Coordinates of C-alpha atoms in Angstrom, one line a residue:
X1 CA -11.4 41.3 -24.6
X2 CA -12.8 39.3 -21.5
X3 CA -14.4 35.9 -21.7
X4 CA -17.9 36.9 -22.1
X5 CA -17.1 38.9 -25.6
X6 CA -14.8 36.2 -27.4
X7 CA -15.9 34.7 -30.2
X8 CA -17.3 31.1 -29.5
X9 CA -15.3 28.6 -31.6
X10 CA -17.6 26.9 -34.7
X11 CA -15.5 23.4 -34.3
X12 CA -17.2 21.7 -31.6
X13 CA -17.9 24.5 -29.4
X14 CA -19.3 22.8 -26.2
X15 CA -16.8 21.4 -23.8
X16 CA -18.8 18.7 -21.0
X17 CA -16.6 20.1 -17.6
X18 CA -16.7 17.7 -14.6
X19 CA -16.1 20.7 -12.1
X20 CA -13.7 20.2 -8.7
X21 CA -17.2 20.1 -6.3
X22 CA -17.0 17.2 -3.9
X23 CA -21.1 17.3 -3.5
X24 CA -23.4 15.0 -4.1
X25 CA -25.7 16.6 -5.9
X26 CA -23.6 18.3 -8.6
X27 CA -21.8 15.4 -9.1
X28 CA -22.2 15.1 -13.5
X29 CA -21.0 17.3 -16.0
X30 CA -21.7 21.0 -16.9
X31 CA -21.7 22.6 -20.3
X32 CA -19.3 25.7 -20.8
X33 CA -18.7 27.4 -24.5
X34 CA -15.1 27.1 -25.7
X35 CA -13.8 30.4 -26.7
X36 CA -11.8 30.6 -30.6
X37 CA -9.4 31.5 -28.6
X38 CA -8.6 28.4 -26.6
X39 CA -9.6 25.9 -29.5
X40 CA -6.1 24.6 -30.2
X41 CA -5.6 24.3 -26.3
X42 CA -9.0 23.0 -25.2
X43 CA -8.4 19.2 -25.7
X44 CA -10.1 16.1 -24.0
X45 CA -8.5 15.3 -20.1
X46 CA -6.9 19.1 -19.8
X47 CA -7.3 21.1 -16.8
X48 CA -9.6 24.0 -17.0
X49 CA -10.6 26.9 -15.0
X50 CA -14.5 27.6 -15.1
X51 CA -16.8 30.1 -13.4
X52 CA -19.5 28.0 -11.3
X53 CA -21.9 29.7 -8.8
X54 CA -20.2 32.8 -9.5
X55 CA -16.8 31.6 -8.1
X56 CA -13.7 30.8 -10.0
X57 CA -12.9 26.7 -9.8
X58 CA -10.8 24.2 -11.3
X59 CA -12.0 21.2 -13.7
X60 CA -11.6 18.6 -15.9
X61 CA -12.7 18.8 -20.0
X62 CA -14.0 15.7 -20.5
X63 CA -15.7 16.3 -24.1
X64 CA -16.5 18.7 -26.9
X65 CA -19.6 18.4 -28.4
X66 CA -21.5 20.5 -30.9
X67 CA -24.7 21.2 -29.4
X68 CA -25.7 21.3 -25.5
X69 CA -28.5 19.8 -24.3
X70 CA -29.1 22.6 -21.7
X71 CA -31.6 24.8 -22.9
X72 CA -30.4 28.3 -21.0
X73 CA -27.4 30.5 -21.7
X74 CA -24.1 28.7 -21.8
X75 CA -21.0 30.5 -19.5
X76 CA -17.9 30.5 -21.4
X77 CA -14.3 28.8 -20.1
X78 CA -12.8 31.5 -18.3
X79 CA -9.0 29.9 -19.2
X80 CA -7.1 26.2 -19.9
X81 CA -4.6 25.6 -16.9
X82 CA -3.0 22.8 -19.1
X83 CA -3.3 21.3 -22.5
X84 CA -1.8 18.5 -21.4
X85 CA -4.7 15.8 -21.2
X86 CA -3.9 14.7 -17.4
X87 CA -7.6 12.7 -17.5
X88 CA -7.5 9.7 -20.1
X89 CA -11.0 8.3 -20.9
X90 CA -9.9 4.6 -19.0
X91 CA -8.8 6.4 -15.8
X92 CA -12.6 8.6 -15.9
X93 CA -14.1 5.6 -16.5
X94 CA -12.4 4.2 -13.8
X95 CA -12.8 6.9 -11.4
X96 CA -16.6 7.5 -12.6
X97 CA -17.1 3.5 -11.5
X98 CA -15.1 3.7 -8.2
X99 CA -17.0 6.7 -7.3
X100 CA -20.0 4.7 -8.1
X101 CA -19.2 1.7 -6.4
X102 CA -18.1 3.6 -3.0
X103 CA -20.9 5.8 -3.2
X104 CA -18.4 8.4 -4.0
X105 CA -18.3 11.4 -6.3
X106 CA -16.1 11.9 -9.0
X107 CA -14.1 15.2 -7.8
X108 CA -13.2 13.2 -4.7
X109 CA -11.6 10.0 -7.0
X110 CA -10.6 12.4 -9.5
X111 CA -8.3 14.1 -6.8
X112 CA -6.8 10.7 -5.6
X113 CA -5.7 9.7 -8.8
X114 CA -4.6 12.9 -10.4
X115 CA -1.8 14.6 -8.9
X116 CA -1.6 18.5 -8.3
X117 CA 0.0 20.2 -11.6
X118 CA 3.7 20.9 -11.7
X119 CA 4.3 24.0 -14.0
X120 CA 8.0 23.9 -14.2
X121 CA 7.8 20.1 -14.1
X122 CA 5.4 19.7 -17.5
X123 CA 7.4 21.9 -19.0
X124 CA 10.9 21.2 -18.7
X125 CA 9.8 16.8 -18.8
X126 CA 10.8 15.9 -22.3
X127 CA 8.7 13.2 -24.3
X128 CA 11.0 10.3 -22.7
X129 CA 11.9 10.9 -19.1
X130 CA 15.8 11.1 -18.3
X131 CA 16.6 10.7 -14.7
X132 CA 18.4 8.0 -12.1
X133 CA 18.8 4.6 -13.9
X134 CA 17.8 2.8 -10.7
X135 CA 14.9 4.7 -10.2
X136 CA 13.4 5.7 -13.2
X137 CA 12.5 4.3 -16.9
X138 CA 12.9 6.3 -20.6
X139 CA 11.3 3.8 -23.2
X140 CA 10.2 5.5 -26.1
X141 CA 7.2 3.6 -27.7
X142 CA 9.0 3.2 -30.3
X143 CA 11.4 1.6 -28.7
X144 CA 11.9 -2.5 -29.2
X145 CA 9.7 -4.1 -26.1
X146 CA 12.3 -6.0 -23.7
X147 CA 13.0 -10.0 -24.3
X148 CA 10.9 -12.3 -22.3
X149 CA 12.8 -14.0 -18.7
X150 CA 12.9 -17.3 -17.4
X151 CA 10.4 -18.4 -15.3
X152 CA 12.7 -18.6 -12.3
X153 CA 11.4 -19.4 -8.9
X154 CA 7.9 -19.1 -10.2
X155 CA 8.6 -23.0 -11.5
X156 CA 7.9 -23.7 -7.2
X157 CA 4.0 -23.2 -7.8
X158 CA 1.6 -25.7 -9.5
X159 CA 0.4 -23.1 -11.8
X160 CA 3.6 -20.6 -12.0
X161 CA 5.0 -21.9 -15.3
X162 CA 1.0 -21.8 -16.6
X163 CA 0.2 -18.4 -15.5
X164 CA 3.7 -16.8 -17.1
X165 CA 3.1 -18.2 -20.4
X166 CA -1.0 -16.7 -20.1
X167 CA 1.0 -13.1 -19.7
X168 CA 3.1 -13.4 -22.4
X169 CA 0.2 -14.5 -24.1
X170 CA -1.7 -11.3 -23.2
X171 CA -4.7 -13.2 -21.8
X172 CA -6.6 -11.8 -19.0
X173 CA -5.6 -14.8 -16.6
X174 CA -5.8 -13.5 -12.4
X175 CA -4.5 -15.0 -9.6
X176 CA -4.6 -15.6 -6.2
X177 CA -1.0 -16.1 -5.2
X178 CA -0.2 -17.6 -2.3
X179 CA 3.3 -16.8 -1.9
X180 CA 5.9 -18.9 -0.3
X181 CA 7.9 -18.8 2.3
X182 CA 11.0 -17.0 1.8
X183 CA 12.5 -13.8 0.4
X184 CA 11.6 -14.7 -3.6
X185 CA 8.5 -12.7 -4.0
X186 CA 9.9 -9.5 -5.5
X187 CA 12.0 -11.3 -8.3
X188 CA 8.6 -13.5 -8.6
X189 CA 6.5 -10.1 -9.1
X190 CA 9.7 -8.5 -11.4
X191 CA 9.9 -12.2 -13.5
X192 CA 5.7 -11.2 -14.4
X193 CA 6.1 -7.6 -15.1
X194 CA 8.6 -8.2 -17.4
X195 CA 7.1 -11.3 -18.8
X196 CA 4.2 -8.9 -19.5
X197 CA 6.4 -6.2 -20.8
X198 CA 7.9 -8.3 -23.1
X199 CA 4.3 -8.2 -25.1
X200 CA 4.5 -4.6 -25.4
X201 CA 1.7 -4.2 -22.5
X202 CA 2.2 -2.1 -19.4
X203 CA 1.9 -3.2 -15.7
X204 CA 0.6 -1.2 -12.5
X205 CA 2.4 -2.7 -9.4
X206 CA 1.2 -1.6 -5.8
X207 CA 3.2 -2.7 -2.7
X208 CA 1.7 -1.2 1.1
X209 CA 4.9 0.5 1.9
X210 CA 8.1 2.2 1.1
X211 CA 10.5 -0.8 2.4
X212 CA 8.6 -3.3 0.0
X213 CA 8.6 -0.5 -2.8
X214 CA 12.5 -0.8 -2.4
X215 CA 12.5 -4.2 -3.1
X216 CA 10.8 -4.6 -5.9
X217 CA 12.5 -1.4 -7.0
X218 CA 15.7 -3.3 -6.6
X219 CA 13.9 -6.6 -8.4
X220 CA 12.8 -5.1 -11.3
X221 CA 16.4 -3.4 -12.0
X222 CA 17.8 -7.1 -12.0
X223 CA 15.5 -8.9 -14.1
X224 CA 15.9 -5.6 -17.0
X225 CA 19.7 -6.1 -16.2
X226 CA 20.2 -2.4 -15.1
X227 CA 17.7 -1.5 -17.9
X228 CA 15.7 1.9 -17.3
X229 CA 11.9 0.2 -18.0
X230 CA 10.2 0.8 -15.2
X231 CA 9.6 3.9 -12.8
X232 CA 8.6 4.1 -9.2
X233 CA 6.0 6.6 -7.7
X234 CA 5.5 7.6 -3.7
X235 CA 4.3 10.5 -2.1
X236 CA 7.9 11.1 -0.8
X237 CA 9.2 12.3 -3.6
X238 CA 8.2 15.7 -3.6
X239 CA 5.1 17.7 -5.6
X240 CA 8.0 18.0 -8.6
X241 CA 9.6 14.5 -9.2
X242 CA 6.2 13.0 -8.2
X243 CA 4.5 14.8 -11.4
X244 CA 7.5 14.5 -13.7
X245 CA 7.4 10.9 -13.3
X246 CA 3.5 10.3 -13.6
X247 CA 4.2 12.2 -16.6
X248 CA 6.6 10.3 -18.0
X249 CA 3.7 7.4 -17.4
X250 CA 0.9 9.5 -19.3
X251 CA 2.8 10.1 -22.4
X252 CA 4.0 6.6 -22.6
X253 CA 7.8 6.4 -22.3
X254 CA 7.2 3.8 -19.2
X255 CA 6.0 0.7 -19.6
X256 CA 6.2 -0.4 -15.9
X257 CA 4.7 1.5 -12.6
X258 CA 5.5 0.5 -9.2
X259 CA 4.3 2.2 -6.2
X260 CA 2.4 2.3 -2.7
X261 CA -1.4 2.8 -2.8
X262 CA -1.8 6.6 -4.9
X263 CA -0.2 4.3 -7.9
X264 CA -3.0 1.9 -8.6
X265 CA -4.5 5.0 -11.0
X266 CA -1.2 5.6 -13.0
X267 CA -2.3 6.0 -16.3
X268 CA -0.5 3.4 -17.9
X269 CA -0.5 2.7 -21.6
X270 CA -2.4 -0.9 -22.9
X271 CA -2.2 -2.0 -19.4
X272 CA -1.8 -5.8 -19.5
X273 CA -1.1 -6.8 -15.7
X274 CA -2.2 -5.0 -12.5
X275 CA 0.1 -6.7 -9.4
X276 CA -1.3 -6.4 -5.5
X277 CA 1.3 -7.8 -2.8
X278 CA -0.1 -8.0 1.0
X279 CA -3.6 -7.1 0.2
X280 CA -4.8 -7.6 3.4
X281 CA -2.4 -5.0 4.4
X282 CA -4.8 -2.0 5.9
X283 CA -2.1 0.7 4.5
X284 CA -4.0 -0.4 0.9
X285 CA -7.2 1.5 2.4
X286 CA -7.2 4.9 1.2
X287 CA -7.7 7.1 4.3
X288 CA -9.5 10.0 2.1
X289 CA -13.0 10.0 1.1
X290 CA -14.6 8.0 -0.6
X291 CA -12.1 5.7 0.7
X292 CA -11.3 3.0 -1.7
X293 CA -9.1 0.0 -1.2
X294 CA -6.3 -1.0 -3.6
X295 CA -7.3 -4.7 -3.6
X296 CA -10.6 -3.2 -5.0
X297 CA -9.7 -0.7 -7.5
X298 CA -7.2 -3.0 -9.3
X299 CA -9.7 -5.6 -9.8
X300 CA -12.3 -3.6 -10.9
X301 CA -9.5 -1.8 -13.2
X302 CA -8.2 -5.4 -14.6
X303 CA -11.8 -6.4 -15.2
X304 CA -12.7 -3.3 -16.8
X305 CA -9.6 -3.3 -19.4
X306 CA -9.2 -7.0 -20.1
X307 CA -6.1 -6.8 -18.2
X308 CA -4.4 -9.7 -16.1
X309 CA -4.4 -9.8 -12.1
X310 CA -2.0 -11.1 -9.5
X311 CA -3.1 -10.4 -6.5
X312 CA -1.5 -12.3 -3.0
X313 CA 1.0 -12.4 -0.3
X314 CA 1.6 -15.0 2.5
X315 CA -1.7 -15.3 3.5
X316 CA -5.3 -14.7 1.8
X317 CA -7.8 -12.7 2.8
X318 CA -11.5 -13.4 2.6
X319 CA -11.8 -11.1 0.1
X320 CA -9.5 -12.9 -1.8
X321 CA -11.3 -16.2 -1.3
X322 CA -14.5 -14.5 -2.1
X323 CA -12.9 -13.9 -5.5
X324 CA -11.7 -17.2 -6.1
X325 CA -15.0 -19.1 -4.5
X326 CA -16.8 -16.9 -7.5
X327 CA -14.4 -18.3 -10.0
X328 CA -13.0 -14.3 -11.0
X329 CA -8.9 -15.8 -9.9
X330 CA -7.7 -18.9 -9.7
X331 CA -5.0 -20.1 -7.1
X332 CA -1.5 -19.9 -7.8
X333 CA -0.1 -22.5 -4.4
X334 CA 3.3 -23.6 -4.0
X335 CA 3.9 -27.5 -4.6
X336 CA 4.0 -29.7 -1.4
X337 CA 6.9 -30.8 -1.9
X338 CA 8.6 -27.3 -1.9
X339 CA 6.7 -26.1 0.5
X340 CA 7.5 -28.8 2.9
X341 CA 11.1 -27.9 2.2
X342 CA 11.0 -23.8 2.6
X343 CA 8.0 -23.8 5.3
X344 CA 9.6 -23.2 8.8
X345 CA 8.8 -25.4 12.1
X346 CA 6.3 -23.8 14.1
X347 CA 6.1 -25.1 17.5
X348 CA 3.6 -23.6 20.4
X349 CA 5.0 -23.3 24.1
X350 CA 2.2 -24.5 26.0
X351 CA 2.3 -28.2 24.0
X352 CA 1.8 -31.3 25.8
X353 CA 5.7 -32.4 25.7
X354 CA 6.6 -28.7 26.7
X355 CA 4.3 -28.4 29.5
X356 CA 6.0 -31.8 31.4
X357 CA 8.9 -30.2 30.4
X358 CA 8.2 -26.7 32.2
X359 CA 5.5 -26.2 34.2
X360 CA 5.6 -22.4 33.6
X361 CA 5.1 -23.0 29.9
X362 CA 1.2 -21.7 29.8
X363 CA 1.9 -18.7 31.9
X364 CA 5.4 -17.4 31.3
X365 CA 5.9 -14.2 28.6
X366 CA 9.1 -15.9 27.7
X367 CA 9.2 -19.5 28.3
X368 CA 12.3 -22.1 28.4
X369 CA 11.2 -23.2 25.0
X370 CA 11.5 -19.5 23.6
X371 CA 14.6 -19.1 25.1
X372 CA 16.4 -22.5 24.0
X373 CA 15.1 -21.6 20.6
X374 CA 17.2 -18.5 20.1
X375 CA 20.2 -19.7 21.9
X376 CA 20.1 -22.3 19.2
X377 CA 19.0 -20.0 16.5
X378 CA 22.1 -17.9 17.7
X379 CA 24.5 -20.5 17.6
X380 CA 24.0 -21.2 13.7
X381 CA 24.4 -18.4 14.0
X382 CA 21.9 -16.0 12.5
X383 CA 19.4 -13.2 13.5
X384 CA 16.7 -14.0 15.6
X385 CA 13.2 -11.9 15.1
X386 CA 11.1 -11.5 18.2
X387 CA 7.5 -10.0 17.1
X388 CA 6.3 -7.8 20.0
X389 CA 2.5 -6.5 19.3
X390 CA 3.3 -3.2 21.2
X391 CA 5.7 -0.2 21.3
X392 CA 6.6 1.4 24.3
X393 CA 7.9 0.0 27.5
X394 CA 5.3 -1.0 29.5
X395 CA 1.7 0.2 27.5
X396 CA -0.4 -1.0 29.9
X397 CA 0.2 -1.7 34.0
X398 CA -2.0 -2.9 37.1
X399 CA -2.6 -3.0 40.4
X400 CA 0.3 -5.6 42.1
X401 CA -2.6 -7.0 44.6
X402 CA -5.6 -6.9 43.0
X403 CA -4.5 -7.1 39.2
X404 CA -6.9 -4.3 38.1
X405 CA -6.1 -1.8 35.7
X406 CA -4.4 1.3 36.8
X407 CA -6.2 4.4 35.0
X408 CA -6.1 8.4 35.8
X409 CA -7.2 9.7 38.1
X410 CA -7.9 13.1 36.0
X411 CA -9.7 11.4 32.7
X412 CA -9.8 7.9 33.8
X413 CA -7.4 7.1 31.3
X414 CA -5.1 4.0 31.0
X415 CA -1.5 4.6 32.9
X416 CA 1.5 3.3 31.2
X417 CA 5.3 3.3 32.1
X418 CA 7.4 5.2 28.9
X419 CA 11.1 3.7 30.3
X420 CA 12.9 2.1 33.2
X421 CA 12.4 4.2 36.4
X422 CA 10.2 6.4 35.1
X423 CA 6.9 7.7 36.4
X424 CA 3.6 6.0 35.2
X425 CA 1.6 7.9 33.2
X426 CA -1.5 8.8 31.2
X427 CA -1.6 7.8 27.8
X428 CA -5.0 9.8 27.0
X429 CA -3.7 13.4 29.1
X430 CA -0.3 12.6 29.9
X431 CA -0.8 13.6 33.3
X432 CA 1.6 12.3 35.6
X433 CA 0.7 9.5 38.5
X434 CA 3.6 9.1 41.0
X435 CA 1.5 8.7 43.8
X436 CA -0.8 6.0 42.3
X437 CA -2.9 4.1 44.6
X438 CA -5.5 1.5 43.4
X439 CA -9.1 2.1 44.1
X440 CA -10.3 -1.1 44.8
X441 CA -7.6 -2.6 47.2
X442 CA -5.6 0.9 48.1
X443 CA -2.4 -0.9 46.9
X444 CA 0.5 1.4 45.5
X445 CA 2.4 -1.7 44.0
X446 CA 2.0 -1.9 40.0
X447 CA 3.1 -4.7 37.7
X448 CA 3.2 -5.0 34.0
X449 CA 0.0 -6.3 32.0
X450 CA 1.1 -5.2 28.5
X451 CA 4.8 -5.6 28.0
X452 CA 6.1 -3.5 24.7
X453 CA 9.2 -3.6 22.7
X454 CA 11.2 -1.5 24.5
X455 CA 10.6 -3.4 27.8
X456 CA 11.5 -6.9 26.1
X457 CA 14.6 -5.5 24.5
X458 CA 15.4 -4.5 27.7
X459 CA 14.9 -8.1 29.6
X460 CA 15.8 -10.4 26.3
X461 CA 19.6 -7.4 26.4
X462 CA 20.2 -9.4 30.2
X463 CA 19.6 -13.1 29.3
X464 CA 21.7 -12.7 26.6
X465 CA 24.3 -10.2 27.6
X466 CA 26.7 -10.6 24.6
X467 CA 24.4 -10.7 21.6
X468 CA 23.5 -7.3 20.3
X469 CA 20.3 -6.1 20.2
X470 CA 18.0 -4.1 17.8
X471 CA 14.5 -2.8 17.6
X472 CA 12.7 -2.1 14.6
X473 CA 9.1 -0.2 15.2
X474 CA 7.4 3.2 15.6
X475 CA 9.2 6.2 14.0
X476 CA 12.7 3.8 13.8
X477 CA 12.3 1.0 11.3
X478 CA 15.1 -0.7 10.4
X479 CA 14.9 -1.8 6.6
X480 CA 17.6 -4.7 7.0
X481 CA 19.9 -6.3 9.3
X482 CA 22.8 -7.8 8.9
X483 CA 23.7 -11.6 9.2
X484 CA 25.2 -11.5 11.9
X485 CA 23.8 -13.1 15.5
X486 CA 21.4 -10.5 17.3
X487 CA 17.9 -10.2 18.5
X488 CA 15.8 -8.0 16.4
X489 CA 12.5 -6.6 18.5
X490 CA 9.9 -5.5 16.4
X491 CA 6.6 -4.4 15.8
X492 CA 4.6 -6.2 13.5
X493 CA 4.9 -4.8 10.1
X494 CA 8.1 -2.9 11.3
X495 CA 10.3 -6.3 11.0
X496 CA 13.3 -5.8 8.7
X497 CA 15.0 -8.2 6.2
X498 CA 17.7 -10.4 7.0
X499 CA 20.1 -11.1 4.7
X500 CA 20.2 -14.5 4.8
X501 CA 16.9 -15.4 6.5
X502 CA 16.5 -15.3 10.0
X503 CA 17.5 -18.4 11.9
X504 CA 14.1 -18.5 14.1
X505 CA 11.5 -16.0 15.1
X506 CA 9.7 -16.3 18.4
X507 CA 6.1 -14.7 18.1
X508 CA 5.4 -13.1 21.8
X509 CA 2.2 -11.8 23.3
X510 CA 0.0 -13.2 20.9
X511 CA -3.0 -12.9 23.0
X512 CA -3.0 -8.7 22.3
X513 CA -3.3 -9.4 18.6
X514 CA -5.9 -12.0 18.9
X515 CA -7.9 -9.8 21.2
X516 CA -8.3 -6.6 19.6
X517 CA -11.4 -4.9 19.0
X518 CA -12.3 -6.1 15.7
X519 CA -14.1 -8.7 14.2
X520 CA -11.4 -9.6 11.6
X521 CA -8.7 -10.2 14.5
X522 CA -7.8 -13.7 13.9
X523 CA -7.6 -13.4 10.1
X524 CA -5.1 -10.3 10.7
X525 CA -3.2 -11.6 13.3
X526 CA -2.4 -14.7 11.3
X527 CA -1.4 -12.4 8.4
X528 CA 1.1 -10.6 10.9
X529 CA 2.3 -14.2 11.9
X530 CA 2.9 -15.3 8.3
X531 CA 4.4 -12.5 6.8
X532 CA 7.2 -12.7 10.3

């Protein structure tokens, strides 16, 4: 017997469908008749299968009801995919708001925070998830909620001490951290989502990358000592462990989720704390339509459950400021006395005292100051970071004579030099330019206008000819280096961790970052700056 000829169930026979349709205009919910057949399986947030404009597509049952308020002839569900209820009614509500506020539709949201269905992996996950102890969590609810930690570094900030006890309070305090200096801020997120934890409330913790996902990872396992309460989620995990772990986080066996941006709509249980590091970070912007921002979703997701907020990282974006200028967060700032201890020394190479010293100071890509800096810095000794804007070797050259930009002569795009010897080149055709000559001055002679990493590796490898060298940036990024003395060249946001610090960092080109095409490009650059 097909579809159309089973009995209609009496118990609540209509099911509300929001259909997988990413248009506008058929963005609400459609009325389908639940078979008898499919009442046991036919629950609130299962997948469903539903014929829609006489084609077979996939959907979420939201509701049953008992009548429908559409007057024709109702189609019946043509099958549930899943009983399992994937959609909870905060995350719809959610996703129906974000949709709303990014002038979205709900298919589109529904997609970002649902992941595709793993048949063998809802099967064969059990009620509480068994896996890795470092990397995953099995907390029954039943289970006794973990004891409370200290406050540790958190007793650095005017408020730290204040906003712990709010947690473990379970009141819906949110703050603007303004982290310090130093390598503390995972154990200083880990100390609040187990302070929070403690109550018996989950957490939603979303970091911009992988490398700072390890971390926290590695934070979290240390304040549980080894414990299995928390669980980390990432697209690099595979269609499989991806689902069994989010899961694990529906049925309620984790308390605490960390992850890059696809976590900030992990359907946590009771969720008392939603944590944002780096939120100026542009990996937070979800690249998909309707392109929402972590920073965003998490504080319209803490304000819609009555949930707490920490959102920061070493420098605060407007946004941020907006937030705390309206009186929604309040600052969390280090006190002066610490941070007058932890803050490094900036100097600038084209200071008064410099520029009697070195004439050169205002000009020069590397000036004496830069360079007495890490032969000091490497005589502590310690790693020294250089932060070079670019990748590449030379990403932008000119005319010797006349100092105009060299471009193709096929497309007219920008030449660049991709190693030592090699032929310039386009960077828009990649058509080759060995026989360059400038249009304005007929000059063949070229010099550098946009040094990249590989290029100041390269000339920092022959003034120091016995420290080792490493670059961190493009598709190699280190994720540490060691203690010992070196010159680590990296990109910014590619810069790895030291183990013990780094003994100075020298911020080159800073002109490139300050003059990009954007109107935000001082309040990013500085980001880049603070977070080196």
């Amino acid at each position: 017997m097909g579809p159309k000829e089973q009995a209609v169930t009496e118990r609540l026979p209509v099911a509300r469908v929001a259909v997988d349709i990413s248009l506008a205009h058929l963005d609400r919910p459609f009325d389908y008749l639940i078979p008898a057949s499919m009442d046991e399986t036919a629950v609130p947030g299962c997948r469903v299968r539903v014929r829609f404009a006489g084609q077979l597509v996939d959907g979420y049952l939201l509701d049953r009801t008992q009548t429908s308020e559409h007057q024709g002839r109702l189609s019946r569900l043509e099958r549930v995919i899943s009983p399992e209820p994937v959609l909870t009614p905060e995350i719809f509500d959610l996703a129906r708001a974000v949709a709303d506020r990014y002038a979205g539709t709900l298919a589109d949201v529904l997609r970002l925070a649902i992941p595709p269905r793993h048949a063998t992996a809802e099967r064969d996950a059990p009620g509480a998830l068994a896996a890795a102890p470092s990397q995953d969590a099995a907390l029954s609810p039943e289970a006794t909620p973990p004891s409370r930690p200290e406050s540790g570094s958190w007793t650095r900030y005017l408020a730290g001490e204040a906003f712990l006890a709010a947690l473990a309070a379970g009141r819906p305090v949110r703050a603007a951290w303004s982290a310090l200096p130093g390598p503390d801020w995972p154990a200083e997120i880990a100390i609040a989502a187990a302070t929070t934890a403690a109550t018996g409330r989950g957490v939603v913790i979303v970091v911009p990358d992988a490398r700072d996902l390890a971390r926290v990872d590695a934070a979290l396992t240390a304040v549980n000592q080894g414990a299995e309460g928390h669980v980390w989620l990432t697209a690099d995990l595979g269609p499989a462990e991806r689902y069994r772990r989010w899961l694990a986080v529906l049925r309620g066996t984790v308390r605490v989720v960390a992850g890059t941006r696809g976590a900030m709509f992990a359907p946590v249980h009771d969720l008392g704390l939603v944590v944002l590091w780096d939120d100026g970070d542009d990996l937070h912007a979800e690249p998909r339509a309707p392109y929402p921002n972590a920073r965003e979703v998490l504080a319209l997701r803490a304000h819609r459950s009555g949930a707490a907020a920490l959102i920061g990282g070493f420098a605060r974006t407007t946004e941020l400021t907006q937030l705390v200028a309206a009186g929604w967060a309040k600052p969390v700032v280090g006190r002066p006395e610490v941070l007058r201890r932890v803050a490094p020394r900036v100097r600038a190479a084209p200071d008064e005292a410099e520029l009697a010293r070195d004439a050169a100071a205002m000009t020069a890509r590397l000036p004496s100051l830069a360079l007495r800096t890490a032969r000091t810095a490497l005589a502590v000794p310690g790693p020294v970071l250089v932060q070079v804007p670019r990748r590449g070797y030379l990403a932008a050259i000119a005319c010797a004579r006349c100092r105009a930009q060299a471009r193709c002569a096929v497309c007219g795009g920008p030449l660049h030099v991709g190693g030592s010897n090699e032929v310039p080149g386009c960077r828009w055709c990649g058509a080759l330019a060995a026989d360059w000559a400038c249009p304005q001055c007929g000059s063949g002679r070229l010099r550098a206008l946009v040094t990249g990493a590989a290029r100041t590796a390269e000339e920092l490898g022959r003034a120091f000819p016995d420290v080792p060298v490493r670059t961190s940036g493009g598709q190699h990024v280190l994720a540490e280096v060691s203690a010992e003395p070196a010159l680590v060249i990296a990109t910014p946001g590619a810069e790895p961790v030291a183990a013990d610090g780094y003994a100075a960092a020298l911020l080159l080109d800073g002109w490139a970052l300050l003059g990009r095409p954007s109107l935000r490009a001082a309040e990013e650059t500085l980001r880049r700056w603070l977070n080196a």
